[in-house]
Amino acid sequence: MSPLSIVRFASLLLAVSLSWSALAAEARPRIGLVLGGGGARGAAHIGVLEVLRELRVPVDCVAGTSMGALVAGVWAAGMAPEAMRANLAAADWQDIFIDNPDYSEMSYRNKAISRQYLPGSESGVGFDGVRLQGGVVNGQKIKLFFNQLVRANQGERNIEQLPLLLSLVATDIGTGEAVVFRDGALTTAMRASMSVPGLLAPVEHQGRKLVDGGLVDNLPVAEVRTRCQADVVIAVNVGSPLLKAEEVGSLLSVSTQMIAILTEQNVQRSLATLRPGDVLITPELTGVGPGDFDQHNEAAARGRLAAEAARAQLAAWSLPEADYARWWASIASSRGVSPKIDAVEIVGLQRVNPAVIERHLQASVGETIRPTQINRDLLRMYGDGYYESVDYTVLSQAQRTTLRVMPQEKRWGPDYLRFGVNLQADTSQGSIFGLRMAYHQTWLNALGGELVYTGEFGTASRLGVHYYQPLDVAQRWFAESRLGVERQRVGVFENDARTALYYRNESSLTVGLGRNVGVLGPLRLGWQQRRWTYHPEIGNPGLPQSGVTYGGWRASIDFDQFDRMHFPTRGWAASLAYFDSPGQGYARTDVDLRSAFSWGKTVFGARLGYAGALRGQLPVFDAAVLGGFKNMTALSSQQLQGDDLRYVGLSAEQIIGTLPLGLRGDMRLGFIVEGARAGRRFTETTRTGWIDSTAFYIGGETPLGPTYVGFGFSATGISNLFLFIGTP
């Protein structure tokens, strides 16, 4: 056969092959894939996609709700199922539902507010009344996670531009109508479809407030029938079964059951529309709840098993390997490369100065956008506490690439009410309780001036006002002033017994300047004026009763790099203060150094403390104090008072569980060994040398703040049962 004949024969074979492929494509039914909602149970969809890929089953359109919307959106954007598994495994699902960044990345100003008041208590206040937050979780980290999955750093991903027809279902909470995203920003649609009412804040879109699509169409079979005229529907139902009557009792369980009933009713309506020849895949997911995201791998494995059971039926729509490869390549080709930035824009701000955003932004003109870096930058912005969300998009117009940063200021701001509670009880002294509140005004001027009016009522009563004024647009330098009055009880102890109880009245005024060192914390220098008076209530008088007024220069450093506020697993903090009172002839130094690191599920902590006079002697009205939980736990609060106080503490905490979705922190079983020594004592004067303390406790973070209960004791015979609830 001549070379020319060979070429003609090969061309004929290729033409026949292409014609056969075209006929096969025309002959095969149009297939619609439906991925239902079910929270963490939706990871089962990944296992189903794995089987579809192995069988080379193409899809003409896909519709998803809630977690099904996440999987459908990421898949339509070109991510293979095995990559989905890897990304879900890499995600910290306990952390992803906590909006704030790592505690070490928050601004120190926001840290100080968060330590004093419960974050969930923040409510807006204005002439139109009180405005509440939209949900327990605003979804900041969730949205950035979606951006990373669909590679939003490569450019805005719009649904209508994807190679695969995609529909994502949400619910208009105002009308109860289904809202189906067939175009627009992909990650916005995914986030809206997953907005579980009461947990995740609704997404505002085109004048609507959108929540989880499962309320109206948890298994959108009708959508794929309409969208691509599907001849065959593959529907994957991962919805949660209803609770039994005896399991419904609490308010939370009643709310959960109500949502489940609504969801199940619309699922049954969808199932009734399935036709002969359609495939229903229902993975067996007993033991995997909607909030069990840490079981994503188990859920995916069970989804795979369920799809394997339908293997024979699914295999009927298998394509030849080359044809399927071309089909998948058309979808995967949408994943490109990150372009270089030609311009940076910050849009949407009304009160906040753009320079406050810019100080956190590392991406610059001429560079490409790295997802890990841009996510960290945006989380630092969010950690300033001014925003409901901070997002970004990459726009390509006229051969220019623009990084657009889109902070959304809190709709319930800029003025807030905040609350905190504190309860301490022990068998030595009784109970201490307090209700703390604040009225917090932010962005009083273009530099970000703030006023905080505070009050506390209970065992101690306090009133105060704090004015904080940044001096430059990046808020590096600041001036501040504080004015406060308080009245609290002070016990006098001897031989572990309280011999007297005083009321101490204090008034103080502090003015000064400061410098914020990045997110480490502030350096401060200022003048402090104070007045003390003591009034005996019961017992033998031993403290001065006349008033003392004095002032002095105060310098301080407050750095905090723990990863969490109350239950850190790693990091360090350093607090150093120096106060020099020329009129009283003494200079006081306070040092508090803390660190933590983890090894597996065990967290080790260490603390060193010192308080004493470097010049002269501390007067009794400005004594250093020890006593209370993790401050010599075996002792009562303020039991040890004196000068030249030294403290050392070592702790080990075993993480024994985590709190439910949306709450933060761990449940821990802890052990702490402490020691203290006072060079000069005003209480417990008969003791000499070091005092020891050992304690066992269990604790965790609750909606009321950190909570501990435990038992402390000392070799000297002291023992103390204690309970601690609330903001310290």
XYZ file of C-alpha atoms in Angstrom, residues 6-683:
678
model
C -2.237 4.855 4.067
C -2.991 8.536 4.741
C -6.391 8.256 3.043
C -7.223 5.107 5.033
C -6.224 6.774 8.332
C -8.329 9.834 7.497
C -11.294 7.578 6.788
C -10.878 5.824 10.128
C -10.675 9.179 11.956
C -13.790 10.452 10.210
C -15.681 7.261 11.066
C -14.504 7.532 14.669
C -15.601 11.168 14.994
C -18.928 10.399 13.365
C -19.468 7.469 15.715
C -18.598 9.665 18.733
C -21.013 12.337 17.538
C -23.756 9.788 17.007
C -23.043 8.282 20.412
C -23.211 11.726 22.011
C -26.507 12.404 20.258
C -27.846 8.984 21.190
C -27.032 9.146 24.881
C -29.621 10.739 27.161
C -29.104 14.179 28.641
C -28.116 13.656 32.280
C -28.881 15.988 35.157
C -27.117 15.553 38.515
C -28.828 16.683 41.733
C -26.823 17.061 44.952
C -29.021 17.599 47.991
C -28.397 19.448 51.236
C -27.525 17.862 54.542
C -24.710 19.790 56.199
C -21.627 17.691 56.832
C -23.481 14.644 55.462
C -23.094 16.294 52.040
C -19.471 15.139 51.878
C -21.026 11.873 50.657
C -21.470 13.627 47.292
C -17.714 13.423 46.779
C -17.806 9.615 46.898
C -20.616 9.602 44.338
C -18.598 11.853 42.018
C -15.634 9.501 42.339
C -17.725 6.586 41.074
C -19.197 8.672 38.235
C -15.659 9.550 37.184
C -14.489 5.930 37.280
C -17.493 4.884 35.197
C -16.924 7.827 32.838
C -20.483 9.115 33.192
C -20.818 12.680 31.830
C -23.300 15.226 33.118
C -25.078 17.949 31.169
C -26.170 20.059 34.119
C -25.929 19.970 37.912
C -28.042 21.514 40.658
C -27.186 21.690 44.333
C -28.514 22.916 47.644
C -26.584 23.776 50.817
C -23.590 21.414 51.113
C -24.662 20.029 47.748
C -24.248 23.552 46.366
C -20.686 23.647 47.684
C -19.737 20.344 46.052
C -21.610 21.128 42.826
C -20.054 24.587 42.539
C -16.501 23.422 43.155
C -16.928 20.491 40.754
C -18.375 22.702 38.012
C -15.392 25.036 38.537
C -13.065 22.173 37.590
C -11.969 20.513 40.836
C -11.717 16.731 40.702
C -13.303 14.663 43.518
C -9.960 13.512 44.910
C -8.856 17.145 45.196
C -12.091 17.911 47.055
C -11.276 15.192 49.570
C -7.817 16.659 50.097
C -9.168 20.182 50.602
C -11.825 19.059 53.077
C -9.188 17.101 54.979
C -6.918 20.157 55.136
C -9.683 22.445 56.448
C -9.993 23.071 60.189
C -13.739 22.695 60.500
C -13.825 23.766 64.141
C -12.018 26.978 63.209
C -13.792 27.694 59.915
C -17.027 28.528 61.750
C -15.225 31.107 63.904
C -15.172 34.369 61.969
C -12.257 36.070 63.695
C -8.728 35.293 62.583
C -6.227 33.568 64.792
C -6.286 35.566 68.048
C -2.665 36.585 67.476
C -3.732 38.262 64.186
C -6.471 40.438 65.707
C -5.836 44.089 66.459
C -4.984 44.623 70.107
C -7.858 47.077 70.414
C -10.342 44.390 69.366
C -8.651 41.874 71.681
C -9.092 44.174 74.663
C -12.811 44.615 73.927
C -13.325 40.880 73.336
C -11.688 39.941 76.642
C -14.023 42.169 78.616
C -17.297 41.521 76.801
C -18.968 38.532 75.182
C -18.587 38.781 71.374
C -22.078 37.379 70.827
C -23.584 40.171 72.944
C -22.619 42.931 70.515
C -25.714 44.827 69.374
C -25.974 48.003 67.368
C -27.707 51.006 68.893
C -28.861 54.213 67.219
C -31.785 56.572 66.783
C -33.754 53.741 65.178
C -33.330 51.498 68.239
C -31.323 48.348 68.850
C -30.065 46.329 65.870
C -28.997 42.712 66.280
C -26.407 40.641 64.430
C -27.631 38.467 61.571
C -26.398 35.135 62.953
C -24.008 33.395 65.287
C -21.486 33.211 62.419
C -21.070 35.891 59.748
C -19.304 33.413 57.465
C -16.033 35.310 56.934
C -13.749 32.268 56.893
C -16.333 30.161 55.071
C -16.453 32.658 52.186
C -12.655 32.815 51.948
C -12.558 29.003 51.943
C -14.975 28.997 48.996
C -12.771 31.545 47.210
C -9.788 29.256 47.647
C -11.659 26.188 46.382
C -12.753 27.848 43.131
C -9.455 29.765 42.737
C -11.022 33.200 42.888
C -7.482 34.624 42.887
C -7.357 33.770 39.168
C -10.375 35.923 38.409
C -14.033 36.325 39.235
C -15.862 32.996 38.758
C -19.350 33.630 37.400
C -21.822 30.775 37.092
C -22.841 31.659 33.524
C -19.207 31.430 32.373
C -18.645 27.892 33.648
C -18.499 25.119 31.008
C -21.096 23.055 32.908
C -24.646 24.333 33.424
C -24.997 24.963 37.158
C -27.943 25.907 39.397
C -27.648 26.629 43.117
C -30.710 27.014 45.331
C -31.237 29.480 48.196
C -34.306 30.731 50.073
C -35.617 34.293 50.348
C -36.244 34.524 54.083
C -38.596 37.458 53.518
C -40.977 35.757 51.082
C -40.257 32.041 51.473
C -39.558 31.774 47.745
C -36.817 29.708 46.166
C -34.036 31.775 44.616
C -32.094 29.834 41.992
C -28.674 31.149 41.003
C -28.000 30.461 37.318
C -25.628 33.398 36.904
C -23.604 35.805 39.029
C -20.718 35.255 41.417
C -20.253 31.551 42.122
C -18.985 31.891 45.696
C -21.829 34.250 46.633
C -24.343 31.662 45.449
C -22.579 28.883 47.361
C -22.483 30.978 50.533
C -26.180 31.922 50.239
C -27.271 28.343 49.686
C -25.454 27.251 52.869
C -26.770 29.990 55.211
C -28.382 27.841 57.904
C -30.908 30.124 59.669
C -29.790 31.141 63.156
C -26.250 29.848 62.633
C -24.974 31.650 59.524
C -25.943 35.230 58.786
C -28.161 35.654 55.691
C -26.593 36.847 52.436
C -27.983 40.122 51.109
C -28.326 39.901 47.327
C -30.280 42.224 45.038
C -32.469 43.459 47.872
C -33.192 39.998 49.259
C -31.977 38.237 52.387
C -31.054 34.697 51.404
C -30.688 31.625 53.601
C -30.285 27.868 53.178
C -32.057 26.571 50.078
C -33.004 23.381 51.901
C -36.023 25.151 53.384
C -37.742 25.206 49.985
C -35.943 22.761 47.663
C -33.404 20.490 49.301
C -33.289 18.094 46.337
C -33.842 20.266 43.223
C -34.883 17.598 40.716
C -37.236 19.940 38.844
C -34.388 22.402 38.279
C -32.286 20.003 36.186
C -35.356 18.896 34.238
C -35.843 22.539 33.252
C -32.229 23.694 32.990
C -30.916 21.152 30.492
C -34.055 19.216 29.601
C -32.579 16.209 31.386
C -33.804 12.824 30.193
C -32.200 11.112 33.174
C -31.749 12.420 36.692
C -29.144 11.146 39.127
C -30.312 12.412 42.525
C -28.219 12.094 45.696
C -30.244 12.549 48.899
C -28.200 13.113 52.064
C -30.851 14.788 54.215
C -31.049 14.069 57.940
C -33.869 11.882 59.252
C -36.368 13.418 61.657
C -35.709 13.152 65.384
C -37.873 10.775 67.366
C -40.515 12.356 69.590
C -38.602 11.471 72.758
C -35.488 13.191 71.352
C -37.271 16.535 70.987
C -37.265 18.504 74.226
C -34.989 21.533 74.260
C -35.615 24.742 72.350
C -32.663 23.924 70.086
C -33.980 20.449 69.273
C -37.461 21.859 68.552
C -35.976 24.415 66.124
C -33.855 21.713 64.486
C -36.897 19.469 64.096
C -38.975 22.282 62.557
C -36.327 22.887 59.882
C -35.990 19.129 59.301
C -39.759 18.800 58.811
C -39.818 21.597 56.217
C -36.847 20.068 54.446
C -38.214 16.535 54.439
C -41.565 17.660 53.056
C -40.011 19.320 50.002
C -37.651 16.352 49.531
C -40.618 13.988 49.365
C -42.233 16.215 46.739
C -39.040 16.070 44.676
C -38.741 12.294 45.026
C -42.287 11.931 43.744
C -41.212 13.502 40.432
C -38.527 10.901 39.720
C -39.260 8.746 36.701
C -38.467 5.188 35.764
C -34.868 5.174 34.592
C -33.780 7.898 37.025
C -31.277 6.928 39.718
C -31.786 7.775 43.379
C -28.697 7.382 45.554
C -29.287 7.547 49.307
C -26.070 6.924 51.274
C -26.420 5.221 54.649
C -25.137 7.973 56.956
C -26.187 6.820 60.412
C -23.895 8.402 63.002
C -22.902 11.333 60.755
C -24.797 14.452 61.754
C -25.198 17.725 59.835
C -22.530 19.326 62.032
C -20.006 16.468 61.996
C -17.636 18.015 59.465
C -14.714 16.164 60.998
C -16.310 12.971 59.607
C -16.166 14.177 56.005
C -13.951 11.278 54.930
C -16.346 8.726 56.423
C -19.291 10.424 54.717
C -17.459 10.399 51.357
C -16.696 6.689 51.767
C -20.352 5.917 52.432
C -21.379 7.965 49.416
C -19.033 5.874 47.322
C -20.586 2.653 48.634
C -24.078 3.885 47.780
C -23.014 4.807 44.244
C -21.302 1.427 43.815
C -24.647 -0.210 44.598
C -26.085 1.569 41.527
C -23.037 0.794 39.396
C -24.822 -1.347 36.836
C -27.439 1.311 36.111
C -24.896 4.146 36.019
C -22.564 2.217 33.721
C -25.223 2.263 30.999
C -24.304 5.920 30.327
C -20.536 5.408 30.276
C -18.558 7.158 27.531
C -15.450 5.833 25.792
C -12.344 6.895 27.650
C -11.246 9.455 25.060
C -14.695 11.049 24.864
C -14.975 11.322 28.638
C -11.467 12.779 28.832
C -12.485 15.509 26.379
C -15.675 16.187 28.360
C -13.827 16.544 31.669
C -11.016 18.568 30.042
C -13.586 21.147 28.941
C -14.575 21.604 32.602
C -11.118 21.398 34.178
C -9.713 23.868 31.631
C -11.518 26.652 33.489
C -8.816 26.453 36.177
C -6.119 28.820 34.927
C -3.249 30.786 36.422
C -3.249 33.811 38.680
C -2.633 37.046 36.744
C -0.397 39.883 37.875
C -2.081 42.842 39.534
C -2.192 46.122 37.618
C -4.260 48.063 40.173
C -5.722 47.747 43.674
C -9.133 49.162 44.639
C -10.901 49.375 47.984
C -14.655 49.847 47.597
C -17.725 50.011 49.805
C -16.383 51.985 52.782
C -18.586 54.662 54.317
C -16.973 55.406 57.691
C -13.678 53.528 57.870
C -10.618 55.247 56.413
C -9.216 53.201 53.463
C -5.730 53.477 54.972
C -6.894 51.187 57.781
C -7.538 48.512 55.152
C -4.344 49.227 53.229
C -2.108 48.684 56.268
C -2.963 44.971 56.216
C -2.755 44.418 52.450
C 0.467 42.750 51.315
C -0.535 42.234 47.671
C 0.808 45.003 45.447
C 0.924 46.038 41.806
C 3.086 43.745 39.682
C 2.574 40.683 41.869
C 0.296 37.661 41.541
C -2.279 36.880 44.208
C -1.512 33.970 46.503
C -4.658 32.550 48.157
C -3.006 31.916 51.534
C -1.603 35.451 51.685
C -4.745 37.274 50.552
C -6.829 35.227 53.004
C -4.495 36.161 55.849
C -4.591 39.836 54.863
C -8.386 39.894 54.730
C -8.701 38.093 58.048
C -6.426 40.673 59.664
C -8.706 43.377 58.275
C -11.712 41.561 59.698
C -9.863 41.260 63.015
C -10.024 45.043 63.464
C -13.671 44.512 64.429
C -15.273 47.101 62.131
C -16.628 44.815 59.418
C -19.401 42.333 58.834
C -17.313 40.734 56.103
C -14.229 41.416 54.012
C -14.029 39.851 50.552
C -12.140 40.352 47.300
C -12.534 39.811 43.612
C -10.140 39.877 40.652
C -11.429 41.754 37.604
C -9.940 41.737 34.103
C -10.949 44.705 31.970
C -9.211 46.262 28.984
C -6.183 43.992 29.496
C -5.795 45.256 33.056
C -6.199 43.131 36.172
C -7.657 44.827 39.234
C -7.666 43.416 42.749
C -10.810 44.788 44.334
C -11.069 44.551 48.135
C -14.663 44.750 49.368
C -15.046 45.369 53.112
C -18.647 45.557 54.311
C -18.992 47.637 57.451
C -21.261 46.261 60.147
C -24.838 47.172 59.339
C -25.617 47.275 63.057
C -22.773 49.754 63.746
C -21.015 52.066 64.304
C -22.217 52.308 67.921
C -22.644 49.198 70.022
C -23.957 47.848 73.298
C -21.843 45.109 74.848
C -22.363 42.857 77.862
C -20.328 40.521 80.016
C -20.942 38.438 83.114
C -18.649 37.200 85.840
C -19.315 34.673 88.582
C -16.707 33.287 90.942
C -17.529 31.051 93.866
C -15.306 29.110 96.236
C -15.594 27.391 99.586
C -13.181 29.818 101.250
C -14.664 33.234 100.521
C -18.118 32.717 99.049
C -19.179 34.233 95.744
C -18.265 37.180 93.575
C -20.590 38.222 90.781
C -20.935 41.067 88.360
C -22.820 42.250 85.283
C -20.656 44.286 82.938
C -21.907 46.518 80.139
C -20.558 49.117 77.739
C -21.734 51.653 75.210
C -19.063 51.739 72.509
C -18.930 54.516 69.895
C -16.573 53.988 66.970
C -15.365 56.157 64.075
C -16.118 59.482 65.704
C -13.757 61.079 63.184
C -11.750 60.224 60.059
C -8.864 58.790 62.088
C -11.099 56.367 63.993
C -11.660 57.977 67.396
C -13.604 55.846 69.896
C -15.472 56.427 73.168
C -16.360 53.595 75.534
C -18.669 54.164 78.497
C -18.497 51.270 80.945
C -20.380 50.101 83.979
C -20.277 47.059 86.235
C -22.681 46.184 89.028
C -22.474 43.426 91.581
C -19.894 42.572 94.200
C -17.792 45.355 92.686
C -19.302 48.504 91.200
C -17.469 50.445 88.497
C -18.145 53.345 86.160
C -15.731 54.635 83.578
C -15.143 56.358 80.272
C -12.274 55.723 77.869
C -11.414 57.935 74.899
C -9.096 56.430 72.271
C -7.832 58.610 69.444
C -5.523 57.348 66.666
C -3.104 60.040 65.509
C -2.408 58.800 61.969
C -4.498 57.184 59.238
C -2.831 53.790 59.694
C -3.630 53.949 63.434
C -0.065 53.285 64.524
C 0.139 56.163 67.028
C -2.654 57.017 69.441
C -3.584 59.180 72.408
C -5.975 58.059 75.109
C -7.509 59.081 78.396
C -9.374 57.106 81.034
C -11.523 58.259 83.914
C -12.985 55.755 86.341
C -14.451 55.206 89.793
C -15.015 51.894 91.553
C -16.045 50.371 94.829
C -15.132 46.805 95.747
C -14.674 44.532 98.714
C -11.177 43.717 99.952
C -10.553 40.912 102.415
C -7.778 40.735 104.991
C -6.535 37.182 105.639
C -4.466 35.563 108.337
C -3.818 31.813 108.627
C -6.291 31.072 105.812
C -9.127 32.863 107.598
C -10.608 36.203 106.631
C -10.171 38.496 109.607
C -11.622 41.684 108.138
C -13.554 42.981 105.165
C -13.166 46.484 103.755
C -14.807 48.506 101.053
C -12.175 50.158 98.899
C -13.113 53.219 96.858
C -10.864 54.265 94.015
C -10.948 57.061 91.469
C -8.356 57.393 88.716
C -7.443 59.490 85.708
C -4.935 58.370 83.083
C -3.724 60.268 80.028
C -1.023 59.187 77.648
C 0.357 58.345 74.233
C 0.901 54.961 72.628
C 2.320 53.102 69.661
C 0.748 49.962 68.178
C 3.442 47.499 67.133
C 1.614 45.711 64.307
C -0.705 43.096 65.789
C 1.692 42.389 68.667
C 0.180 45.051 70.905
C 0.785 48.589 72.215
C 3.562 50.500 73.934
C 2.199 53.196 76.277
C 3.550 56.161 78.236
C 1.431 58.490 80.338
C 0.515 60.051 83.672
C -1.833 58.379 86.159
C -3.554 60.144 89.056
C -5.289 58.018 91.716
C -7.169 58.349 94.980
C -7.894 55.522 97.428
C -10.067 55.319 100.551
C -10.787 52.284 102.727
C -13.846 51.778 104.930
C -14.045 48.767 107.292
C -17.205 46.676 107.083
C -16.509 43.767 109.444
C -13.573 42.493 111.475
C -10.527 44.180 112.985
C -9.332 47.299 111.170
C -5.823 46.970 109.854
C -5.742 49.064 106.689
C -5.514 52.878 106.592
C -8.932 54.549 106.516
C -7.922 58.033 105.464
C -7.801 58.955 101.780
C -4.579 58.802 99.772
C -4.091 60.837 96.608
C -1.023 60.446 94.442
C 0.158 60.391 90.856
C 3.004 59.140 88.750
C 4.390 58.255 85.334
C 3.345 54.932 83.877
C 4.935 53.002 81.003
C 3.704 49.644 79.757
C 4.072 46.954 77.101
C 1.192 44.591 76.311
C 1.985 41.960 73.682
C -0.288 38.977 73.047
C 0.417 36.300 70.454
C -1.760 33.433 71.683
C -3.812 31.698 69.007
C -6.973 31.797 71.137
C -8.311 34.160 73.725
C -9.183 31.859 76.634
C -8.080 28.361 75.662
C -4.865 28.778 73.636
C -2.997 25.852 72.124
C 0.147 27.811 71.260
C 1.692 31.252 71.549
C 2.919 33.679 74.153
C 2.046 36.931 75.905
C 4.094 39.518 77.768
C 2.758 42.309 79.973
C 5.256 44.718 81.523
C 4.391 47.876 83.475
C 6.416 50.477 85.364
C 4.810 53.119 87.621
C 6.907 55.821 89.318
C 5.278 58.007 91.978
C 7.648 60.813 93.049
C 5.252 62.006 95.742
C 4.996 58.610 97.446
C 8.669 57.746 96.981
C 8.303 54.380 95.244
C 8.429 52.848 91.777
C 6.416 49.727 91.038
C 7.166 47.064 88.414
C 4.727 44.397 87.175
C 5.808 41.512 84.943
C 3.524 38.794 83.574
C 4.960 36.299 81.048
C 2.877 33.427 79.676
C 3.348 30.748 77.024
C 1.568 27.680 75.669
C 2.341 24.856 73.271
C 0.570 21.632 72.371
C 1.657 18.079 71.828
C -1.136 16.109 70.245
C -4.238 16.650 72.372
C -2.260 17.928 75.363
C -1.644 21.639 75.888
C 1.174 22.732 78.182
C 1.286 26.192 79.708
C 3.724 28.215 81.779
C 3.499 31.549 83.556
C 5.990 33.725 85.429
C 4.928 36.784 87.390
C 6.491 39.475 89.514
C 5.102 42.573 91.241
C 7.130 44.766 93.555
C 8.943 48.016 94.142
C 12.220 48.671 92.348
C 12.556 51.873 94.359
C 11.276 52.256 97.906
C 8.486 49.961 99.106
C 4.968 49.338 97.863
C 2.471 51.052 100.189
C -0.405 49.004 101.544
C -2.925 50.835 99.340
C -1.015 49.718 96.204
C -0.096 46.210 97.314
C 0.538 43.382 94.868
C -2.054 40.609 95.210
C -2.370 36.883 94.477
C -5.212 34.418 94.885
C -7.893 32.834 92.758
C -8.062 30.514 89.768
C -4.689 30.146 87.995
C -3.356 32.842 90.302
C -2.603 30.565 93.300
C -5.776 28.511 92.959
C -5.730 27.106 96.493
C -6.002 30.647 97.886
C -9.049 32.866 97.880
C -9.120 35.918 95.662
C -6.680 38.596 96.959
C -5.699 36.405 99.915
C -1.975 37.138 99.593
C -1.077 40.859 99.556
C 2.348 42.402 99.834
C 5.520 43.571 98.125
C 8.077 41.673 96.059
C 5.554 38.974 95.015
C 6.895 36.208 92.791
C 4.766 33.648 91.005
C 5.400 30.563 88.853
C 2.801 28.226 87.381
C 2.948 25.150 85.133
C -0.154 23.535 83.648
C -1.152 20.615 81.447
C -4.588 20.372 79.837
C -5.973 17.404 77.941
C -8.488 18.240 75.208
C -11.366 15.841 75.809
C -13.836 17.227 73.302
C -15.050 20.220 71.345
C -18.188 22.261 71.729
C -20.991 22.136 69.127
C -20.725 23.853 65.752
C -20.654 27.623 65.955
C -19.220 27.761 69.471
C -15.530 28.179 70.028
C -12.895 26.443 72.108
C -12.339 23.026 73.581
C -13.457 21.049 76.587
C -10.378 20.393 78.714
C -9.337 18.427 81.774
C -6.562 20.396 83.456
C -3.863 20.176 86.097
C -1.838 23.117 87.412
C 1.035 23.406 89.902
C 1.802 26.867 91.275
C 4.151 28.531 93.706
C 4.352 32.042 95.173
C 6.559 33.973 97.550
C 6.206 37.441 99.054
C 9.272 39.320 100.270
C 7.107 41.591 102.437
C 3.526 40.746 103.456
C 0.502 42.761 104.446
C -1.697 39.630 104.822
